[in-house]
XYZ file of C-alpha atoms in Angstrom:
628
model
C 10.759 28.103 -20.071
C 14.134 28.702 -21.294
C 14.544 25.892 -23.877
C 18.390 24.934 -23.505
C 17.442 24.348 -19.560
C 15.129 21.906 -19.840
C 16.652 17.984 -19.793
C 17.992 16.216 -22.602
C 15.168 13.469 -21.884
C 12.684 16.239 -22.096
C 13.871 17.711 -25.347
C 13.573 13.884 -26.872
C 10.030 13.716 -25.541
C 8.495 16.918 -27.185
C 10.538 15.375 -30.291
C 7.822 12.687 -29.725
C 5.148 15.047 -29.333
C 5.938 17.145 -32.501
C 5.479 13.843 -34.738
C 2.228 13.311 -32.642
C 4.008 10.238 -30.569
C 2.803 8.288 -27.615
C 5.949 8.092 -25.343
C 7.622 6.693 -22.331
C 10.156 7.595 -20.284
C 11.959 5.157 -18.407
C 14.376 5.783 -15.319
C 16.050 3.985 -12.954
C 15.761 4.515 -9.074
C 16.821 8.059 -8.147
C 16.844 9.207 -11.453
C 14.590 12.749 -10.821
C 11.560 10.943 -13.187
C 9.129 13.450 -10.997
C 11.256 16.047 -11.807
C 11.033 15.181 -15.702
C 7.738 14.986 -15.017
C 7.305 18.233 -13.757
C 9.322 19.938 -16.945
C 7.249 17.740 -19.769
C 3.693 19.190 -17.775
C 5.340 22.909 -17.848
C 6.783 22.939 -21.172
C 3.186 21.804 -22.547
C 1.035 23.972 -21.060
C 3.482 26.632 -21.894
C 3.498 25.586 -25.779
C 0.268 25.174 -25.466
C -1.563 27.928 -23.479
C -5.677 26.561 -24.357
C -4.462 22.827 -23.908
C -5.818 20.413 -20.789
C -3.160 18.715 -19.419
C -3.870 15.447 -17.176
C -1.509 13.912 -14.923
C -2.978 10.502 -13.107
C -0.876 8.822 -10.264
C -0.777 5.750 -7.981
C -1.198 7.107 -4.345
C -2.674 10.590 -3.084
C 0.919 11.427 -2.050
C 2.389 11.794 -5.719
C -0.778 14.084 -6.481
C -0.407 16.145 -3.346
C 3.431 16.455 -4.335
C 3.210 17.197 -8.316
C -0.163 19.725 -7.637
C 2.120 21.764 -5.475
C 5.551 21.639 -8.101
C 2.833 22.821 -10.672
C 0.066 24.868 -9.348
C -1.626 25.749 -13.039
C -5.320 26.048 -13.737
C -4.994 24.028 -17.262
C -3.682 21.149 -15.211
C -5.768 18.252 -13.392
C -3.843 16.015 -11.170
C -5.668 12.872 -9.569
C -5.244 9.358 -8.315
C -5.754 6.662 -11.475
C -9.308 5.791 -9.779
C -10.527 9.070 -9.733
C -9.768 10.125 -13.083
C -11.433 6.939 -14.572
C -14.591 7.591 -12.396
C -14.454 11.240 -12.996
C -14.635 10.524 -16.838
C -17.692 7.496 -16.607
C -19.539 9.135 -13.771
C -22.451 11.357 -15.187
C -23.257 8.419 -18.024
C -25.736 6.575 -15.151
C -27.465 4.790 -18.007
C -24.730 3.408 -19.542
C -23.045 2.750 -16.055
C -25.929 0.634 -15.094
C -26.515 -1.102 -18.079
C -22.607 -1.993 -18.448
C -22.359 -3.180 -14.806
C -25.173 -5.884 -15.216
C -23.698 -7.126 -18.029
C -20.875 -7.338 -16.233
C -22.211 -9.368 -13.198
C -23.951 -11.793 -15.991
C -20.735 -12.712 -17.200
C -19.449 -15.594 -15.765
C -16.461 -14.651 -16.831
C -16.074 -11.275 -15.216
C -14.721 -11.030 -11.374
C -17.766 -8.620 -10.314
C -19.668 -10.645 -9.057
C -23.887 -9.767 -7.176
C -24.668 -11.193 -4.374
C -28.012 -11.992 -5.944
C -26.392 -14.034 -8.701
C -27.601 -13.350 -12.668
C -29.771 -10.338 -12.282
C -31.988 -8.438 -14.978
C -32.042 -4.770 -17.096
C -34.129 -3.504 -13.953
C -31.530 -4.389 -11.259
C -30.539 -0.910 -10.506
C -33.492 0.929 -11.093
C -34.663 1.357 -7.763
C -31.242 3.260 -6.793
C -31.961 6.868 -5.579
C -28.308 8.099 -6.312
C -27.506 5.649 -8.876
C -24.200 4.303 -9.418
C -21.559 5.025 -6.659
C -17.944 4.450 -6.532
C -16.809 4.196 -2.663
C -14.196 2.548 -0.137
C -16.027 -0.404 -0.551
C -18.091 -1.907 -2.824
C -22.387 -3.237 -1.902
C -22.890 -4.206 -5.777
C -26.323 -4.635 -4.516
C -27.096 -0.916 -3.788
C -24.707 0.125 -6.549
C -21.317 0.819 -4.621
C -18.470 -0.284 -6.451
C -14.991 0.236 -4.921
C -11.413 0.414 -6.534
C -11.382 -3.194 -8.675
C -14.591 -2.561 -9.814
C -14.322 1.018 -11.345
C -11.191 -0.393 -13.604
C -12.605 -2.980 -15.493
C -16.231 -0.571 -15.476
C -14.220 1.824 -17.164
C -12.717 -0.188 -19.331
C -15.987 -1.681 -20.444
C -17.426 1.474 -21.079
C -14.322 3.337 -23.306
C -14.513 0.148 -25.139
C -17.993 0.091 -26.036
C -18.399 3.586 -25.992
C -16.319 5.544 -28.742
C -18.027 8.966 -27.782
C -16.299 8.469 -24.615
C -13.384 8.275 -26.101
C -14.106 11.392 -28.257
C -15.383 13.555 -24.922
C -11.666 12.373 -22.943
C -9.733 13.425 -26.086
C -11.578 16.910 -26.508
C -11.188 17.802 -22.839
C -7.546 16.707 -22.229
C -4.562 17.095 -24.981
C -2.024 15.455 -22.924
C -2.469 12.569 -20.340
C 0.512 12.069 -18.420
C 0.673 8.794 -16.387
C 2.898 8.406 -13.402
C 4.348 5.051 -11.784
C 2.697 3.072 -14.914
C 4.419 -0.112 -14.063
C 2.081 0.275 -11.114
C -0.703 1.030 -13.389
C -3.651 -1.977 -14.437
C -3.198 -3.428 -18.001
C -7.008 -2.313 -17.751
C -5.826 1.042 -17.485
C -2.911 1.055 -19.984
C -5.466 -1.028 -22.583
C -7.959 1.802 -22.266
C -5.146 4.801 -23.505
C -3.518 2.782 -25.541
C -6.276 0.561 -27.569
C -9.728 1.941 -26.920
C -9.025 5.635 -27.312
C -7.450 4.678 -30.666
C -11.421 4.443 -31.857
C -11.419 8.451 -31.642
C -10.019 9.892 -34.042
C -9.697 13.211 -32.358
C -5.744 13.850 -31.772
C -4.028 13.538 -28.053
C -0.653 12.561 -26.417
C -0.038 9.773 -23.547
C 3.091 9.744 -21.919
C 3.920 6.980 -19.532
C 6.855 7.524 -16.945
C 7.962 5.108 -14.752
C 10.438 1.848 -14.055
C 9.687 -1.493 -15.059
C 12.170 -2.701 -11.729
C 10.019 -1.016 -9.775
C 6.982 -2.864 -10.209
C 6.429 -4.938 -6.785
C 2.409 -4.084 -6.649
C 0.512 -7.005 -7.636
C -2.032 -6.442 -10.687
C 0.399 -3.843 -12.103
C 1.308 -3.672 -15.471
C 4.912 -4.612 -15.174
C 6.028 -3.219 -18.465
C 5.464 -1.725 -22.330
C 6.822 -4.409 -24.223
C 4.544 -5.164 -26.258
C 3.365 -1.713 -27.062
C 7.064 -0.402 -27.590
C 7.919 -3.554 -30.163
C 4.242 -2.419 -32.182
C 5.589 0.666 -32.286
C 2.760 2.636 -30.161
C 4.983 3.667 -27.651
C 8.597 5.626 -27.818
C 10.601 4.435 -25.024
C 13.074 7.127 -23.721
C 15.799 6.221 -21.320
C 16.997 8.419 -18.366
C 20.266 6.838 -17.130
C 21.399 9.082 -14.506
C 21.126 8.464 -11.487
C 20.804 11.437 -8.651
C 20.258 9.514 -5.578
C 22.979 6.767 -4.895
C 26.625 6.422 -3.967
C 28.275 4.548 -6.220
C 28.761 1.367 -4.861
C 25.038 1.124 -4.853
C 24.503 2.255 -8.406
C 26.627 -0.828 -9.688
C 25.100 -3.602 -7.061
C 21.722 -2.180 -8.908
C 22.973 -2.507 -12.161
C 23.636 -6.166 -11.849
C 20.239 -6.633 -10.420
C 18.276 -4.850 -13.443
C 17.015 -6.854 -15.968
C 15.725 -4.454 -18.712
C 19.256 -3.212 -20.178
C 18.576 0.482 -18.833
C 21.935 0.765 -16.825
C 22.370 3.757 -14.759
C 25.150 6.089 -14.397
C 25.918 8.911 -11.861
C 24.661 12.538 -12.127
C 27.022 14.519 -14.282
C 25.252 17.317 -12.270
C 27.935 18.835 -9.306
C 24.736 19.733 -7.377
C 23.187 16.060 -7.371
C 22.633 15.017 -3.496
C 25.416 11.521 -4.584
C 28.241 14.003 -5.791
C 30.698 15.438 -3.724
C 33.626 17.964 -5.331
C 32.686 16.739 -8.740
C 32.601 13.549 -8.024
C 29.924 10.486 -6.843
C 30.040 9.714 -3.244
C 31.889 5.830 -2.606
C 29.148 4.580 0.012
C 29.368 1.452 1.062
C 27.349 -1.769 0.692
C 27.590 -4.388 3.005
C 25.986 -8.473 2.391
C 26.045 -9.720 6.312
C 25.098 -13.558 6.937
C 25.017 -15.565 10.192
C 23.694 -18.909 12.521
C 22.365 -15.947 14.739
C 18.883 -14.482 14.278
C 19.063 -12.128 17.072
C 19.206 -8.732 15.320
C 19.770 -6.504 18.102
C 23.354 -8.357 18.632
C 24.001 -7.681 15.079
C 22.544 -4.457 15.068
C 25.402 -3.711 17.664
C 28.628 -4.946 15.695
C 30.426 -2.275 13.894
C 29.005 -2.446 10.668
C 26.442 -0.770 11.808
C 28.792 2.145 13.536
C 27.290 5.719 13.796
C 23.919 3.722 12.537
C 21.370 5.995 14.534
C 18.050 3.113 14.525
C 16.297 6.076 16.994
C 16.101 8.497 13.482
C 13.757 7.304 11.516
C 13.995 10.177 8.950
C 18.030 8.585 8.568
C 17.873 4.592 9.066
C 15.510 2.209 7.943
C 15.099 -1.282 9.040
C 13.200 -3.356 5.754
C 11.019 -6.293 6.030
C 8.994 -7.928 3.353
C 6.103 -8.006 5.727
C 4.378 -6.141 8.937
C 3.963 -9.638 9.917
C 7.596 -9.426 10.824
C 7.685 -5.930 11.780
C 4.607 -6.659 14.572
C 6.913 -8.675 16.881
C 10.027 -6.395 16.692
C 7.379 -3.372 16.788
C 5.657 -4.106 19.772
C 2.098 -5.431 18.518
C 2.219 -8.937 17.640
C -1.423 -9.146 19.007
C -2.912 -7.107 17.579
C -1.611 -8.161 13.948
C -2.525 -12.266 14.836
C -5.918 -10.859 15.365
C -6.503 -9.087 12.287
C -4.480 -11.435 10.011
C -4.425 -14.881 11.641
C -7.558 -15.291 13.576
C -7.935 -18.556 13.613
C -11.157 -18.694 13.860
C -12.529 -16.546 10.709
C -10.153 -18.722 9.270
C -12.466 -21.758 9.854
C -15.297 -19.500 9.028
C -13.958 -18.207 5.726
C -13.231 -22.425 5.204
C -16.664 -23.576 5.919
C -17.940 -20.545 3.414
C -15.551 -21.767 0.604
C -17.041 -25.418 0.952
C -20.465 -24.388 1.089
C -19.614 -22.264 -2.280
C -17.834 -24.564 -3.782
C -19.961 -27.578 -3.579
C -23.423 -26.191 -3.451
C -24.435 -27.013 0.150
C -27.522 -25.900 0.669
C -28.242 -24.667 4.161
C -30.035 -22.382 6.523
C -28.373 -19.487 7.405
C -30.302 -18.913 10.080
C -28.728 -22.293 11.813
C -26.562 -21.322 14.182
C -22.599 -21.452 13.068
C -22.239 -24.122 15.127
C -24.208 -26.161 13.286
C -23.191 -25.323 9.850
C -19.890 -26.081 10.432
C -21.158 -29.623 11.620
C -23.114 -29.937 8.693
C -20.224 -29.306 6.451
C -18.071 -31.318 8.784
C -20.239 -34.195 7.862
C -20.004 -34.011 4.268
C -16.212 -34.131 4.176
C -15.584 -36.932 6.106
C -11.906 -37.479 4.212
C -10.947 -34.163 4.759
C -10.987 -32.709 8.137
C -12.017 -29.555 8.831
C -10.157 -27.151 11.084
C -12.711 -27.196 13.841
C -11.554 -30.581 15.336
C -8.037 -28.775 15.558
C -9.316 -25.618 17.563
C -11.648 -27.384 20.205
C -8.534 -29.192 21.622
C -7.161 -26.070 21.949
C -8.705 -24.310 25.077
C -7.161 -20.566 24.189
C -9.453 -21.249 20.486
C -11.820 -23.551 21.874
C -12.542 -20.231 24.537
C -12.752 -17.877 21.226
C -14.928 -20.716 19.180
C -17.517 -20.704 21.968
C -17.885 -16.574 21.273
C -19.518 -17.050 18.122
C -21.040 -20.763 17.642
C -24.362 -20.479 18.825
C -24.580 -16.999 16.925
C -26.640 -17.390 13.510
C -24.522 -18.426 10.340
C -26.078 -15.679 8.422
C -24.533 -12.944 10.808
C -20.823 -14.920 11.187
C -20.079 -15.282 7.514
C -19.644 -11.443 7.594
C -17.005 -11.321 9.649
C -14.303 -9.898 8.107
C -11.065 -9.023 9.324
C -8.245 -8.119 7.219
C -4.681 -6.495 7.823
C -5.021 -3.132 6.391
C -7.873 -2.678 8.643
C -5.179 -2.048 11.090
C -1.906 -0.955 9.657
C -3.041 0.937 6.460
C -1.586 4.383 5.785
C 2.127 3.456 7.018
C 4.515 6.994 7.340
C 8.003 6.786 6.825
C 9.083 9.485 8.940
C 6.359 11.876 11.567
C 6.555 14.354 8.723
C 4.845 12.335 6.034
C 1.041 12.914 4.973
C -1.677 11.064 6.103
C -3.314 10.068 2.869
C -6.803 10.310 2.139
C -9.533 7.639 2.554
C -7.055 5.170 5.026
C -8.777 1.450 5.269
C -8.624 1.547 8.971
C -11.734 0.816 10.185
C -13.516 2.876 12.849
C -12.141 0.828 16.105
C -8.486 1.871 15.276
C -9.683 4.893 13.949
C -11.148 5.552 17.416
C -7.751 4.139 19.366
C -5.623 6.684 16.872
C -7.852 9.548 17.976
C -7.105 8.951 21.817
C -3.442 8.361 21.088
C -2.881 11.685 18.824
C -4.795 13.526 21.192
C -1.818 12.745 23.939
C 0.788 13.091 21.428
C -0.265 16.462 20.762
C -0.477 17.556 24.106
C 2.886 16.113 24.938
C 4.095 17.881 22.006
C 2.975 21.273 23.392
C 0.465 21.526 20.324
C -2.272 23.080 22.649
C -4.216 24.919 19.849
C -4.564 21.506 17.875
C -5.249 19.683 20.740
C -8.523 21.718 22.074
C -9.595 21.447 18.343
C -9.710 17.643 18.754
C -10.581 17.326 22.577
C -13.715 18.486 24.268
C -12.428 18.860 27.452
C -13.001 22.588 28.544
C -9.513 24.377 29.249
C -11.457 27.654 30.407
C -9.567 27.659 34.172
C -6.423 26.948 35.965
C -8.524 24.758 37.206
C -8.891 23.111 33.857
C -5.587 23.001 32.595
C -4.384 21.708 35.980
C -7.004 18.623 36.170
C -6.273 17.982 31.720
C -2.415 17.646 32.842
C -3.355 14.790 35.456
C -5.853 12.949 32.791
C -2.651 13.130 30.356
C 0.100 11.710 32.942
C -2.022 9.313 34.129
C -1.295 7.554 30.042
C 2.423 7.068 31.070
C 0.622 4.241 33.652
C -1.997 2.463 30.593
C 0.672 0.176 29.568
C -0.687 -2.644 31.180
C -4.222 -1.314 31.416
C -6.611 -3.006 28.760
C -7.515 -1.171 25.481
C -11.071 -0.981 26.922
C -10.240 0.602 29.913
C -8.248 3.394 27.996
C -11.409 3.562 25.811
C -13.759 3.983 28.709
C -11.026 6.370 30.602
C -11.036 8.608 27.652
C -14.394 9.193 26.908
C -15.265 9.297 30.479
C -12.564 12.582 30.850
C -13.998 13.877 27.686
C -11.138 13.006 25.928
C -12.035 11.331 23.530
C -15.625 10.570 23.574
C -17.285 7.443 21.578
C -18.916 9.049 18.621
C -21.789 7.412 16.391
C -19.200 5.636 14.137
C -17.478 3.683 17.000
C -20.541 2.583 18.618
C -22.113 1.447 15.479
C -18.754 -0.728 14.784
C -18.716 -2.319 18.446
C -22.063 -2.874 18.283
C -22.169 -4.445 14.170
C -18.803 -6.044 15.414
C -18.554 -7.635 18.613
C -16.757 -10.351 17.925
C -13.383 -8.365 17.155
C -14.078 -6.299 19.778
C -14.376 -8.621 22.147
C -10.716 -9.750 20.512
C -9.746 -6.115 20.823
C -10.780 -4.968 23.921
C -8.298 -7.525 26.467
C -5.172 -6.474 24.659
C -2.723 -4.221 26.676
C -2.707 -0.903 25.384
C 0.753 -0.568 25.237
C 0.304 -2.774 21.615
C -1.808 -0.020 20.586
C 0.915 2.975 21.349
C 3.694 0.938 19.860
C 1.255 0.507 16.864
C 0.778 4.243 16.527
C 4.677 4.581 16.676
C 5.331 2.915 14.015
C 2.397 4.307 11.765
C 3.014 7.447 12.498
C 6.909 6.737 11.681
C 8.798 7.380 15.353
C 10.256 3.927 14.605
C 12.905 2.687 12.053
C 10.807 -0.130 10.912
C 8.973 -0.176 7.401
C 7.714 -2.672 5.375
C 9.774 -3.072 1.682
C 6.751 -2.260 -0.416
C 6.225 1.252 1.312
C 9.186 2.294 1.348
C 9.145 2.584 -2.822
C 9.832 6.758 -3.464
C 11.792 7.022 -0.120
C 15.379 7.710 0.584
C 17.365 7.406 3.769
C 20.856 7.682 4.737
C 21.400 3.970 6.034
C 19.392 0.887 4.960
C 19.449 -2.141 6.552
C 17.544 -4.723 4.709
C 16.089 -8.372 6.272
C 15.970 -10.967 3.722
C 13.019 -13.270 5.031
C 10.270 -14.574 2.845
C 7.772 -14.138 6.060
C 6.150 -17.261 4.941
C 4.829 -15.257 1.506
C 4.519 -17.363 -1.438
C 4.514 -14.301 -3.812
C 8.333 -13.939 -2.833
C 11.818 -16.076 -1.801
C 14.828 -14.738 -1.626
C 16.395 -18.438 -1.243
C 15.504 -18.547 -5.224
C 17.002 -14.765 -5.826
C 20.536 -15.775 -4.637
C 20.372 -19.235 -5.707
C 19.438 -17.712 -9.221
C 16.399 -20.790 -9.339
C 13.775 -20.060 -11.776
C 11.912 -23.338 -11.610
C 8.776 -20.522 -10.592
C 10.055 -17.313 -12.846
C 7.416 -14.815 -11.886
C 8.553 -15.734 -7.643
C 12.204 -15.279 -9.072
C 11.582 -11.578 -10.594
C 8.865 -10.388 -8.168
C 11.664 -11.184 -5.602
C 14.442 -9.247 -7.924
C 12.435 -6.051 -8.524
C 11.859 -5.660 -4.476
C 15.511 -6.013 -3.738
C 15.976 -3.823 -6.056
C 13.651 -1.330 -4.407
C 15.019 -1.905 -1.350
C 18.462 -1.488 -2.193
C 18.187 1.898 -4.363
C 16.958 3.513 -1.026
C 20.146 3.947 0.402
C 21.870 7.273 -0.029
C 24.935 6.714 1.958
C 25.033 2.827 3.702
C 23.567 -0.477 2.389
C 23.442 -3.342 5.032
C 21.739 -6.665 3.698
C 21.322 -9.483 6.277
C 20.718 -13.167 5.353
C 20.484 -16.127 7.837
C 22.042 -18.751 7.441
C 22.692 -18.860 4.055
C 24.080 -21.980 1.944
C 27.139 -21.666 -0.044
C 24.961 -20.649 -3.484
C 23.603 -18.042 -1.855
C 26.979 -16.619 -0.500
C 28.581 -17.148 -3.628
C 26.164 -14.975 -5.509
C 26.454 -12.478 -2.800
C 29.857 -12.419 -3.539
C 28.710 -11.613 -7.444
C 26.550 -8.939 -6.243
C 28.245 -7.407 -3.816
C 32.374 -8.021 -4.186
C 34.076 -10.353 -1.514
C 35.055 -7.478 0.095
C 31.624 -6.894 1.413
C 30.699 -10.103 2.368
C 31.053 -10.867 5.858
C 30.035 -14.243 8.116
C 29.072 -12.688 11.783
């Protein structure tokens, strides 16, 4: 590489790397830190032809994207969790050993089912140690949470680990770090310090984009010791200029951004940064499709969803405008698990003893009993005939098999696209039911789509005859009709036509899980295709978490808590910091939210009190703030 090409940021990094420096480089949204990225792995593997180079990311997406920028067989790109397991994996011994110590201390969140355990715990295992989807500490599995603070255990106690990492990789290159677990950032930056072998880490990444929970946040502390050399990158590639200023009065770090002196950056035109325009909307009226239709929103195309986003801070309040709200109440808000999951927590918490082989019924009675002062939940649902109907479905079943219930969100909408272009990643947390009900769906979509060759790969319908083809084209039409049909009936009417037929998976779920699919089974199936739409991105609706990395002509952004502690955006524009950590969580995803915006920035706020529109005002210019 041609050395007065690469970046000025670049050339300050390998100044870093000459004197043998640990490094980060810091850049606002739309700043090209990929594409710094990309020149720091080149450049080293070009300086250094023999050297290992290691670059670990937050999602499978930034892997997929940086293996294919840099296709070199000195580099090794993976997901945070599979380099850590990667590099513990083979030491079973150690693994096993570290693990029960690990469940013995009561200070440690792994946690056995069996309680304390002893040195011959996992000796029975036939493949050892595994690291999974899910974690059965009993047979070994450990999932995601688990294989972070393993790992750190064992490069802590283990110096020769730390020796073996150094030796095989030269440079470890860390992506999104604000993302990344101080477990993670403690291992590179403290443990491997015990080896005395030589290597460079090199964080990159924005400290106002860290809206994951259990991230790191920031490099404060190891910048001030002097372990870290924090680089800025101040340009900014991606936004018009109205945006770039409303962001720099939301950042909180002192890294202010500036445009692109590049001509060729997608936010200059002729030389110069595009205007754009940023808009702070308020109003008595909540109904967004009447706003949606005033003329801020002219030549706003909400059918594109590769041009116009519509942000929310949850799918909670994405479900209702999407077209599945019942779906969503059953994997988030049954009401029921609820009273399950409280009966468990009392029974935990004040060392009931029971019999799990009493039916649920009458554990929850027996628990009932002891908390005379404070009611439990079931009193509530048997008034209710809709729960008192679902109640009834699982009280006379044994406690033992309802406590292991377990329903949770990303069951259903995990693995979100922005746009029908986006890759599915690997290893999605929906379980095999929607799995199943995604199978049926894309099946029709692809034959709609004229994607005949994919679609015989995935159907087993024979399409040997006229005959064939002719009968497949009726089975497909006849989907137009399913919106009021039940999801079982689709079910049954697919594998019947050979469709889609139920595999081992999806009978094992329905038959280890009838309770949810019981739930399941009466919704209309329309829920499920407008649930499919807006996975598979055909609608403009995201969530403001997934939409971090993505950029889109027009944003329109919905400032509603959703009932989520973790964030208010009453306190953001009222500028209250009685609860600090609410006050910046909230900051760093309006931030997010409003950096996505190459061209138009609409925020909406109901009802707002005078605070809030006075600090819009602030933000935004009086100009830009409009009552509706």
């Amino acid at each position: 590489m041609v050395e007065e090409r690469l970046e000025l940021e670049v050339k300050q990094i390998f100044e870093c790397v000459k004197y043998k420096k640990n490094f980060l480089l810091s850049g606002g949204a739309g700043s090209g830190k990929t594409y710094s990225l990309v020149q720091v792995i080149r450049k080293a593997i070009n300086d250094n032809p023999l050297a290992k180079v290691s670059c670990v990311t937050y999602t499978n997406a930034a892997v997929k994207e940086i293996t294919e920028r840099v296709n070199h067989p000195n580099l090794t790109v993976s997901t945070i969790h599979d380099f850590l397991w990667d590099s513990i994996k083979i030491y079973q011994r150690d693994l096993k050993r570290e693990l029960i110590n690990l469940i013995n201390d009561e200070y440690s969140t792994i946690i056995s089912p069996d309680g304390t355990v002893d040195m011959t715990y996992f000796d029975a295992l036939k493949d050892g140690i595994q690291y999974k989807e899910y974690s059965l500490i009993r047979e070994g599995i450990v999932s995601h949470d688990e294989v972070l603070v393993l790992a750190n255990v064992m490069f802590k106690n283990y110096s020769l680990l730390c020796d073996i990492l150094k030796d095989k990789y030269r440079y470890v290159f860390i992506d999104e770090y604000q993302d990344t677990s101080p477990l993670v950032v403690e291992i590179f930056l403290e443990h491997l310090k015990k080896s005395k072998k030589e290597s460079i880490i090199g964080f990159f990444g924005d400290a106002m984009q860290s809206i994951y929970e259990g991230g790191i946040g920031d490099l404060k502390k190891y910048i001030e010791s002097g372990m870290v050399v924090e680089i800025q990158k101040k340009q900014n590639r991606r936004n018009p200029e109205l945006v770039i200023e409303l962001a720099n009065k939301l950042r909180t770090d002192g890294l202010i951004q500036e445009p692109s002196i590049d001509p060729n950056a997608p936010n200059m035109i002729d030389g110069k940064v595009k205007k754009g325009s940023v808009k702070f909307l308020y109003s008595e009226n909540r109904n967004l499709e009447e706003i949606k239709s005033t003329a801020y929103f002219k030549d706003w195309d909400f059918n594109n969803s590769k041009q116009t986003k519509e942000l929310y801070l949850t799918h909670n309040l994405i479900a209702a405008r999407a077209g599945f709200p019942s779906l969503m109440e059953i994997y988030d808000k049954d009401p029921i698990i609820g009273l399950k999951n409280e009966v468990r927590n009392k029974i935990k918490k004040e060392n009931i003893l029971i019999n799990e082989s009493d039916s649920f019924d009458q554990i929850v009675d027996e628990v009932a009993l002891r908390n005379k002062k404070k009611q439990l939940k079931k009193d509530l649902i048997i008034q209710d005939p809709k729960l008192n109907e679902l109640y009834n479905r699982l009280k006379d079943k044994p406690y033992s098999e309802v406590k292991k219930i377990y329903l949770d969100k990303e069951s259903l909408i995990d693995d979100k696209k922005q746009d029908e272009d986006d890759e599915n990643k690997k290893g999605s947390n929906r379980d095999p039911l929607i799995k199943h009900l995604f199978k049926i769906q894309s099946t029709v979509h692809l034959y709609k789509e004229k994607n005949y060759n994919e679609f015989i790969r995935k159907t087993e319908y024979p399409l040997t005859s006229v005959k064939n083809k002719k009968e497949i084209r009726e089975i497909i039409s006849e989907f137009d009709n399913f919106s009021n049909k039940t999801i079982e009936d689709v079910i049954e009417y697919a594998d019947k036509n050979l469709l889609c037929r139920k595999d081992d998976n999806y009978n094992r779920f329905i038959q280890e899980n009838d309770y949810l699919y019981s739930r399941i089974r009466e919704v209309r199936y329309r829920e499920f295709q407008n649930l499919y739409d807006y996975l598979e991105g055909f609608t403009p609706f995201s969530t403001q978490h997934k939409i971090k990395g993505a950029e889109f002509q027009n944003v329109f952004v919905l400032l509603d808590n959703g009932k989520w502690n973790n964030f208010n955006f009453d306190y953001l524009f009222s500028d209250t910091r009685e609860k600090e950590s609410v006050y910046l969580r909230t900051k760093k995803i309006f931030y997010v939210c409003c950096t996505r915006a190459k061209e138009n920035l609409v925020v909406f706020f109901h009802n707002p009190n005078e605070k809030i529109i006075n600090q819009a005002i602030s933000w935004f210019g009086e100009e830009n703030v409009h009552k509706i």
